[in-house]
XYZ file of C-alpha atoms in Angstrom:
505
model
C 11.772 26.178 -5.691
C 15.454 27.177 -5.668
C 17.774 27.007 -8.508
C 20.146 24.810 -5.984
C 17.379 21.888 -7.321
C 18.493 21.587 -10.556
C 22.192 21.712 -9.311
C 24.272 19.070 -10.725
C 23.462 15.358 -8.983
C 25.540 13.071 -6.759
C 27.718 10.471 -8.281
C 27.003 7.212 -9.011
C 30.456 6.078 -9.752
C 31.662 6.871 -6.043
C 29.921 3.431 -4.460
C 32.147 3.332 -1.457
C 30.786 7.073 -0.931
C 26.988 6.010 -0.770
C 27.816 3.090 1.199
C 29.316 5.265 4.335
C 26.755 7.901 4.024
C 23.519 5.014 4.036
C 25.544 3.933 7.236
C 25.887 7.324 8.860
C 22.160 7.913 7.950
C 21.103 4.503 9.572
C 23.552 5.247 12.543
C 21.821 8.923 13.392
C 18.162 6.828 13.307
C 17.061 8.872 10.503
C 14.143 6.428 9.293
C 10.914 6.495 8.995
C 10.609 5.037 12.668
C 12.971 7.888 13.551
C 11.586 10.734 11.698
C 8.083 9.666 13.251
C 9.546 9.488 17.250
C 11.623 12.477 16.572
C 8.824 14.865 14.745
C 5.900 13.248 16.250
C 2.519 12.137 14.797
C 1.277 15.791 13.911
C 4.460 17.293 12.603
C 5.086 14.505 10.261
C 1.673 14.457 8.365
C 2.283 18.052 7.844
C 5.901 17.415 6.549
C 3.819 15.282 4.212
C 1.355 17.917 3.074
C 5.469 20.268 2.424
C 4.535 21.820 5.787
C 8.200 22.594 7.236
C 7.080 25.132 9.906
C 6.131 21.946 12.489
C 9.001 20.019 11.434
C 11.360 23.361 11.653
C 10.083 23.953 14.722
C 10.961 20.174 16.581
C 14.272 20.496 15.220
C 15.738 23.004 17.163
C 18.611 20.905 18.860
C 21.584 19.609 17.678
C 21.398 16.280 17.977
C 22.511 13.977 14.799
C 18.909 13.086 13.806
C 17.860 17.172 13.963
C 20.791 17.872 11.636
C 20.295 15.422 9.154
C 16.032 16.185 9.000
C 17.051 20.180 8.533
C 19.937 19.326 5.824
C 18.024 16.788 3.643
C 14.278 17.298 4.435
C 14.370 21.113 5.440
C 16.824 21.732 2.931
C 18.202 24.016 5.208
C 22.152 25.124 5.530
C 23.835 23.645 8.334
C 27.069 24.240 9.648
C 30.499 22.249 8.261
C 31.773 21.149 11.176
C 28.057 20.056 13.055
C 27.667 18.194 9.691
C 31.174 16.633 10.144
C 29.634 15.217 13.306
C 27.249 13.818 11.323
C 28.546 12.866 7.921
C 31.779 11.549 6.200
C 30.961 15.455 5.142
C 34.131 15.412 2.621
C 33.164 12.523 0.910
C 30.055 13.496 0.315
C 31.011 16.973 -0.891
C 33.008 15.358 -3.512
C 30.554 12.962 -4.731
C 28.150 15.651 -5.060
C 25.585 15.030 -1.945
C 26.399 18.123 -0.534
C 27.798 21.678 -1.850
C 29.425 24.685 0.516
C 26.992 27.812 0.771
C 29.303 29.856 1.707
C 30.783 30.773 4.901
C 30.838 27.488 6.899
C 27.641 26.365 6.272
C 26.908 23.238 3.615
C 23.672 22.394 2.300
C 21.836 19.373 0.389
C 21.896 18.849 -3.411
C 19.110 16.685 -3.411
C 15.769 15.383 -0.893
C 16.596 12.259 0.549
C 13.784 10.839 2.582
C 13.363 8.000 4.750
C 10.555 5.324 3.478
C 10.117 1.976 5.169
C 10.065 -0.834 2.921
C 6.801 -3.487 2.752
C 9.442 -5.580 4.756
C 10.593 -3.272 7.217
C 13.707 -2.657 5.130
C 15.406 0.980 5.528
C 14.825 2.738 2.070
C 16.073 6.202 1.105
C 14.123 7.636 -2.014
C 16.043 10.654 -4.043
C 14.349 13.348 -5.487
C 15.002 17.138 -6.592
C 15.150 19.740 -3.638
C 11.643 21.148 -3.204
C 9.900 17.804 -5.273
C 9.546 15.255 -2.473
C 5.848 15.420 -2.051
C 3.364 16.398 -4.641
C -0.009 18.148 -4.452
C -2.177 21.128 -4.112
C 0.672 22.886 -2.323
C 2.244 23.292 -5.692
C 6.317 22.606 -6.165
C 6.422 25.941 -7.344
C 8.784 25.229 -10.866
C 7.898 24.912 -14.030
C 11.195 23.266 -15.024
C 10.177 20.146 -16.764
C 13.069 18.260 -15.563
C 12.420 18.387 -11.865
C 11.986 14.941 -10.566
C 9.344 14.406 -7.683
C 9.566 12.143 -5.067
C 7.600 9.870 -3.586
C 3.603 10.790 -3.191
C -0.056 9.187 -2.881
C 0.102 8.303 -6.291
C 3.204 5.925 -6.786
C 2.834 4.426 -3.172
C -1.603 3.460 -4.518
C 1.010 1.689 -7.495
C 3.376 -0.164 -5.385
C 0.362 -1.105 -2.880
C -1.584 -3.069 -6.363
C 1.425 -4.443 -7.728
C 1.599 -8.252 -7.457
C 4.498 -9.543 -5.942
C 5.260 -12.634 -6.386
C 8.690 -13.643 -7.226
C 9.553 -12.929 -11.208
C 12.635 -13.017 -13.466
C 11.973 -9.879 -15.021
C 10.475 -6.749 -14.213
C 10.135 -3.235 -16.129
C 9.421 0.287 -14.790
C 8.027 2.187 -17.129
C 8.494 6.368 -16.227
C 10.805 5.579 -13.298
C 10.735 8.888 -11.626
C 12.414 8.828 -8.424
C 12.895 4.964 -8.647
C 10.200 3.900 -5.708
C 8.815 1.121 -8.065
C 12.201 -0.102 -9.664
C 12.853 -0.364 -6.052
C 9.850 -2.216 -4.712
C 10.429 -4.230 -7.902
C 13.747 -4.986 -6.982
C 12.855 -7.160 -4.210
C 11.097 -9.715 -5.948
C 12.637 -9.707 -9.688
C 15.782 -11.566 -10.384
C 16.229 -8.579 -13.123
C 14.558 -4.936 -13.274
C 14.854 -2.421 -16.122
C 13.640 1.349 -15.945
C 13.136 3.740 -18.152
C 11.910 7.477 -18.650
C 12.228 10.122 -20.826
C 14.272 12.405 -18.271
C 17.759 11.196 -18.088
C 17.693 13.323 -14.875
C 15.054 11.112 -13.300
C 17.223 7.793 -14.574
C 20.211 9.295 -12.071
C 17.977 9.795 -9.657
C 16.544 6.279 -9.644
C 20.138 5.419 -9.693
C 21.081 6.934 -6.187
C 17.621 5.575 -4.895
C 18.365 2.065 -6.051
C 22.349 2.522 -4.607
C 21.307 4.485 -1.079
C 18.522 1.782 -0.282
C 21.332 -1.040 -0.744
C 19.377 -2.618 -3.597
C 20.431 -4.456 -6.629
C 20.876 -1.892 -9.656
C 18.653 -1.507 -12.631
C 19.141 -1.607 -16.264
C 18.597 2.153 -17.065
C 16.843 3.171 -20.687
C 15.808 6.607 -21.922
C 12.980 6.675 -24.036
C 9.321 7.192 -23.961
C 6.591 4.208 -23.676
C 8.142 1.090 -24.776
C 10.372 2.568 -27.401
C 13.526 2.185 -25.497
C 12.835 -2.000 -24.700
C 12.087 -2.523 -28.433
C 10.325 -6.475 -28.527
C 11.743 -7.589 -25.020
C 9.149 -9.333 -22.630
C 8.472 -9.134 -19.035
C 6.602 -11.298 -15.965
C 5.847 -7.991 -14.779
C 5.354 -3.985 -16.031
C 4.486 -1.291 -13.692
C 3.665 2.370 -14.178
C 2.860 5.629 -12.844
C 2.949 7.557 -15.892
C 2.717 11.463 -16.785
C -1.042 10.697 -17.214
C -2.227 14.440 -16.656
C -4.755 15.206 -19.321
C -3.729 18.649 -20.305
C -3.529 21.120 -22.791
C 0.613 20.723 -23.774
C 2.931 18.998 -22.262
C 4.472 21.563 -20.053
C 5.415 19.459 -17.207
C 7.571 16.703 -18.160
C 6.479 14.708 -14.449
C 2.908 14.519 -15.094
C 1.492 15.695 -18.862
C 1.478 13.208 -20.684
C 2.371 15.174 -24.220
C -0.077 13.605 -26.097
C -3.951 14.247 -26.968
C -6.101 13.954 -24.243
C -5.913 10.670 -22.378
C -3.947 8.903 -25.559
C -0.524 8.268 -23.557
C -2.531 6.506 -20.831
C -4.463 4.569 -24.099
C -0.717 3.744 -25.257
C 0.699 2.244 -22.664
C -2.061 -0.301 -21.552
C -2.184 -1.201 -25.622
C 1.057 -1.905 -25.936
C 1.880 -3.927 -22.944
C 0.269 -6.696 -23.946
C 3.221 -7.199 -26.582
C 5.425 -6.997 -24.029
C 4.140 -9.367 -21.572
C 5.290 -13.162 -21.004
C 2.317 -15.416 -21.031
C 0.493 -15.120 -17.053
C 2.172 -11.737 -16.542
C 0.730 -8.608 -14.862
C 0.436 -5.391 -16.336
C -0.600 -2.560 -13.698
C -0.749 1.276 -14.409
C -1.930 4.503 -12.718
C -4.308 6.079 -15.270
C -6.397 8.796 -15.806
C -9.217 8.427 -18.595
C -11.710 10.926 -20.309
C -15.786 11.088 -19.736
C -16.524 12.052 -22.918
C -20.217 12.906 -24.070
C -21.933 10.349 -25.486
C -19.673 7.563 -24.546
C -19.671 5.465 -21.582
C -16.616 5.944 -20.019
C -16.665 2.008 -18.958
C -16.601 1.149 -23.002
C -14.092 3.348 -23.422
C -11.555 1.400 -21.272
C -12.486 -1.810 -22.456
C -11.802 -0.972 -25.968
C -7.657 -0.339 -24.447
C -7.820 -3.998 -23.634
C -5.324 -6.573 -25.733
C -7.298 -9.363 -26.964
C -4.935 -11.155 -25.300
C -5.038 -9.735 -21.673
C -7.843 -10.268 -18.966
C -8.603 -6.764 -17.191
C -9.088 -4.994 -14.000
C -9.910 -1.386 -14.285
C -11.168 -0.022 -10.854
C -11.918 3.892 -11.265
C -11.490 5.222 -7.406
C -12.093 8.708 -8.228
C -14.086 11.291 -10.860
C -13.725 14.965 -10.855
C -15.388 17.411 -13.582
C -13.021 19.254 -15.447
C -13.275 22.157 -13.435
C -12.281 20.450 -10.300
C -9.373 18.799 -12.460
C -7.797 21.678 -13.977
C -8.019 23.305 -10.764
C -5.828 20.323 -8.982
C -3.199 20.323 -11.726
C -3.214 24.103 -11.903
C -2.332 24.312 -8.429
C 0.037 21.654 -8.500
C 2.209 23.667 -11.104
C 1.846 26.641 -8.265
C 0.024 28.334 -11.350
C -2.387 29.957 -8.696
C 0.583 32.106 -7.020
C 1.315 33.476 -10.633
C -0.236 36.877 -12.561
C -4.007 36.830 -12.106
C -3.943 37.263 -15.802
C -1.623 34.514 -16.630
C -3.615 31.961 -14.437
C -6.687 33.097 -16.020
C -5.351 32.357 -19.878
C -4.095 28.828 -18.518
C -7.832 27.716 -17.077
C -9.081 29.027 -19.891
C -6.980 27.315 -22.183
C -7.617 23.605 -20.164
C -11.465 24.576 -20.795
C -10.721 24.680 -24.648
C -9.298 21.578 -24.432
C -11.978 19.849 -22.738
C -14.839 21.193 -24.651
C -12.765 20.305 -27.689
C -12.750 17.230 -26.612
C -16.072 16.874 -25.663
C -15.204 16.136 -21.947
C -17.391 16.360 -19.087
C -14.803 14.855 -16.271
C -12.145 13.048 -15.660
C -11.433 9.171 -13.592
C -8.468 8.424 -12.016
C -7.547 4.693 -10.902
C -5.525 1.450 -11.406
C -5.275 -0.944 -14.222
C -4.517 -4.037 -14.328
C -3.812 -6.628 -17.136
C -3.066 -9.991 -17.245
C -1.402 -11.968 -20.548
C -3.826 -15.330 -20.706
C -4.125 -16.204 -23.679
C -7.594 -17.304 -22.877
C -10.197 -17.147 -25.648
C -12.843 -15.175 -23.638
C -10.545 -13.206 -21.975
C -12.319 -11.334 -18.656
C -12.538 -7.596 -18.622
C -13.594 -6.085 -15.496
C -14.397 -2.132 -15.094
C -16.309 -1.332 -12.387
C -16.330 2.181 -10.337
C -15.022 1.701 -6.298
C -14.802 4.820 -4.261
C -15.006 3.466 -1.295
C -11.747 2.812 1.159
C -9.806 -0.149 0.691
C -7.119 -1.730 2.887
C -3.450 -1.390 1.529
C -1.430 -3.464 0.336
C -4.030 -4.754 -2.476
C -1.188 -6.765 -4.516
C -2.977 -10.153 -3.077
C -6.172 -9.327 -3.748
C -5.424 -8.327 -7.141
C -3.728 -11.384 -7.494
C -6.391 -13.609 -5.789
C -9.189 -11.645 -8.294
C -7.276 -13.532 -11.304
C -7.004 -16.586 -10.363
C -10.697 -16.355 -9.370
C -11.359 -15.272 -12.725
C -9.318 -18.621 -14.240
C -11.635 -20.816 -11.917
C -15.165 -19.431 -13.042
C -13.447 -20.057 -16.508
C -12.806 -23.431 -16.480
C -16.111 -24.415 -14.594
C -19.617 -24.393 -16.331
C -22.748 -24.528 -13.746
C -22.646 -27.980 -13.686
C -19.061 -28.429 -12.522
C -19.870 -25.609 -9.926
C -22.630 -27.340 -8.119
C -20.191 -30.190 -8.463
C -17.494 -28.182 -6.606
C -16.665 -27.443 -2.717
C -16.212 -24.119 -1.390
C -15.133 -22.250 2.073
C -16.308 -19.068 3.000
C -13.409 -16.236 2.876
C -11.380 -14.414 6.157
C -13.432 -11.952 7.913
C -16.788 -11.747 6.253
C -19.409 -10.845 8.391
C -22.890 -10.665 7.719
C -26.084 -7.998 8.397
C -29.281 -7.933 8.456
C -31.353 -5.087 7.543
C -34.795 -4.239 7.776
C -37.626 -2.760 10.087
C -37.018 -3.124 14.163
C -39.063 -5.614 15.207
C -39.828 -7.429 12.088
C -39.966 -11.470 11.913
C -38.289 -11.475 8.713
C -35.223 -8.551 7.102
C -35.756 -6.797 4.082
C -32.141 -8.074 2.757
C -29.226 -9.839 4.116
C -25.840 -8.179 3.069
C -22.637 -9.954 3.659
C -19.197 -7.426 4.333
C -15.541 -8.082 3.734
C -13.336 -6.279 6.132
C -10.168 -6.799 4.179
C -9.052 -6.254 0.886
C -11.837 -3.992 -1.362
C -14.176 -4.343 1.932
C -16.887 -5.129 -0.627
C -20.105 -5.327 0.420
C -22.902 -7.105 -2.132
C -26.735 -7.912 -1.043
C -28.041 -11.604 -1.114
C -31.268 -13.591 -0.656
C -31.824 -15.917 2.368
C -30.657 -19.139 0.007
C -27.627 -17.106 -1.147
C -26.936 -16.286 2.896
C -27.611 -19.560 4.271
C -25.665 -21.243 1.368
C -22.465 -18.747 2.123
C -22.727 -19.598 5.967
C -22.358 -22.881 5.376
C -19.729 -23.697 3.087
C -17.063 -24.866 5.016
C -15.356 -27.135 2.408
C -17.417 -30.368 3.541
C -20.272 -30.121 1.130
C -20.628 -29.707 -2.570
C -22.763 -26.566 -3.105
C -25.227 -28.996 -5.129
C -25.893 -30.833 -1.810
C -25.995 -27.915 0.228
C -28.800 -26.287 -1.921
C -30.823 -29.935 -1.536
C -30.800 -29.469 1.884
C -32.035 -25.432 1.934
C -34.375 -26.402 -0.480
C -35.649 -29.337 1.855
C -35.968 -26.486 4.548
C -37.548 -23.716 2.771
C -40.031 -26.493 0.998
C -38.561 -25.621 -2.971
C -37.889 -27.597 -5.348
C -34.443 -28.635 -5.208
C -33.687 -29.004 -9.573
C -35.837 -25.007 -9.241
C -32.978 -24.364 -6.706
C -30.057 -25.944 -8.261
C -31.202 -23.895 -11.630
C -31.491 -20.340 -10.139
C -28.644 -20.620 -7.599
C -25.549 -21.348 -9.691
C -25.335 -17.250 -10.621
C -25.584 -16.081 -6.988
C -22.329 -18.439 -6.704
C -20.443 -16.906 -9.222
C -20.863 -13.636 -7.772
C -19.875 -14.761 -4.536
C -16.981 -15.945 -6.271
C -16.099 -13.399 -8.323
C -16.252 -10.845 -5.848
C -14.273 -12.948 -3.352
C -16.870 -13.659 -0.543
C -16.427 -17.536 -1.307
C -13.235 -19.519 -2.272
C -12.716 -23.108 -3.942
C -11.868 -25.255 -1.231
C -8.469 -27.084 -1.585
């Protein structure tokens, strides 16, 4: 990455300034809709992966949307006066967007990149030249004050986070701003913080470009700089690399092993008003002789119920590897990358590590006296945006609560949107071997019944109590209905809990 990333940022005093250049933006089409028609479907993933060459390549003309893809996203100099064209181009060379080059030409202080909001609303998310897109491409810095823009990880965040509407909201490790701004849509009052001032002025120019409300800006690290203030709803995407050091201000997390990650989920329930959400990006050690499982439920407050979904495992290998590469370590001395494996090795065997999970955390302040703590390990594809589901898993969680086995055979239920149902078994055989039912939204969980638990799913409409529905299987099958009734009641609450069935009403 150049030095020109690190250059001194735009202004944030000069409002009238980011309100004509949004507007000249808008006017050229450069959105995502725009980038997409303009670049096309293959050019754009690769602009994704920081592949320019396709994206260099369909910007050849000189049309408005061509000149503002190679001055922002190219970071390429472009002529004053085809800028001019473009761009109130003085005013935003006085509040610091762009900087001469020399010669004619101007150029970009920062990445600004197009990102359509969940409700179609024209976003523009700020980062440092070079930074917009993380992975194994590597930014190529080692400056730990670059800020990144957006990437998988923060948009896996904003697709888990709840959002209903709240009065307050925190985002803790703002970055680049993409979940202050998400946040901003549905909380009457937002508040980020991080320990980068730098990334705070960049969340600034995010929050101004996108015309949304502003936030209340804190440097600090964890919760420090919100001291005993509460919140309907925290969100993070922390530095939770688990690495030797804290080298890279953006990910490491500066702290032993996975103990930042640890941290934060133990301290938020402290800072939560009663029925609000909690919901991190985390990664978490294996460590020999522990199950990994135990381990996260011991971060729990005894306060909070818990969803901890792990989505991904890698030995530590495989990890350092990744973060190695990210840091562009792999293009350095031979000898230099060799001491840095080496030393996240150490660290791991230290540690006792064998691999590493990555995935999403959720908490939830209750109150309750047996409070729920889910872990479970899902790999398997999901459909984004999860916030609903993650919202819908809670309140199923409060229902099984509040109803003993009694009450549930008491209770009415209606099967859920697009479940479908499959047999499997030999071809040709009378009966299957098992009966699996299949959501095809949300987790698209898939969970293996018995011909009661099938027959009793396919006909819960809502009509029926689920006691009276298992009289009548039991009247076809020849059982004993009080048997049936007994044995049933845990198949339900799976059905439940997984979200296969739903209370009716």
């Amino acid at each position: 990455m150049s030095n020109t990333s690190l250059a001194t940022l735009p202004s944030t005093d000069r409002s009238d300034v980011t309100a004509r250049l949004r507007d000249a933006l808008l006017g050229a089409s450069f959105s995502a809709d725009g980038l997409l028609d303009l670049l096309g479907a293959s050019a754009y993933a690769a602009l994704a992966r920081s592949e320019t060459v396709p994206a260099l390549r369909a910007t050849r003309g000189d049309t408005p949307l061509e000149t503002l893809v190679r001055l922002f996203l190219l970071q390429q100099p472009v002529r004053h006066a085809r800028v001019a064209d473009v761009l109130p181009v003085q005013d935003c060379l006085e509040g610091g967007w762009l900087m001469r080059t020399g010669g004619d030409e101007v150029a970009a202080t920062v990445d600004v990149r197009p990102f359509g909001g969940p409700g179609g609303e024209d976003w523009f998310i700020v980062s440092d030249l070079g930074c917009a897109v993380g992975g194994a491409g590597g930014i190529g810095s080692h400056d730990e004050r670059v800020v990144l823009g957006v990437g998988g990880a923060s948009t896996t965040l904003a697709g888990v986070t709840v959002r209903t509407p709240v009065a307050s909201a925190l985002d803790l490790g703002a970055g680049s701003g993409i979940q202050a701004l998400h946040a901003a849509q549905h909380a009457t009052r937002v508040t980020a913080t991080d320990v980068n001032p730098r990334a705070l002025h960049i969340t600034a120019l995010t929050l101004a470009l996108s015309s949304a409300p502003g936030a209340d800006l804190r440097e600090g690290s964890l919760f420090e700089p919100v001291g005993e203030q509460t919140y309907d709803l925290i969100v993070s995407n922390p530095p939770f690399v688990i690495s030797p050091g804290a080298r890279l201000t953006y990910r490491d997390g500066g702290m032993g092993g996975d103990d930042l990650c640890r941290a934060l989920v133990q301290g938020a329930g402290a800072h939560l008003n009663e029925g609000g959400y909690a919901q991190f990006l985390a990664n978490w050690q294996h460590v020999e002789g522990e199950d990994w499982q135990d381990r996260l439920r011991s971060w729990v407050p005894r306060d909070c119920d818990a969803w901890v979904v792990q989505r991904e495992v890698q030995d530590v290998m495989q990890y350092a590897e990744l973060w190695l590469r990210d840091a562009g370590d792999h293009r350095s001395d031979p000898v230099e990358y060799q001491t840095r494996y080496d030393a996240w090795l150490d660290e791991f065997e230290t540690r006792k590590v064998r691999a590493v999970g990555f995935g999403w955390i959720t908490l939830r302040k209750s109150g309750a006296a047996q409070p729920s703590v889910v872990v479970e390990e899902w790999p398997h594809p999901v459909e984004q945006p999860l916030g609903e589901t993650v919202r819908a898993h809670f309140d199923r969680v409060d229902y099984l609560r509040g109803h003993d086995d009694a009450a549930l055979l008491a209770g009415h239920f209606k099967l859920a949107g697009e479940i479908v149902q499959e047999q499997v078994g030999l071809p040709g055989a009378e009966d299957p071997e098992h009966v699996v039912l299949r959501q095809n939204r949300g987790m698209r969980r898939a969970t293996r019944v018995d011909t009661v638990g099938a027959g009793f799913a396919g006909v819960c409409d809502g009509q029926l109590s689920a006691g009276r529905i298992l009289d009548a299987i039991a009247q076809l099958i020849g059982e004993d209905p009080v048997l049936l009734r007994d044995r049933t009641p845990a198949q339900i609450r799976l059905l439940i809990e997984q979200g296969f069935l739903e209370p009716a009403g």
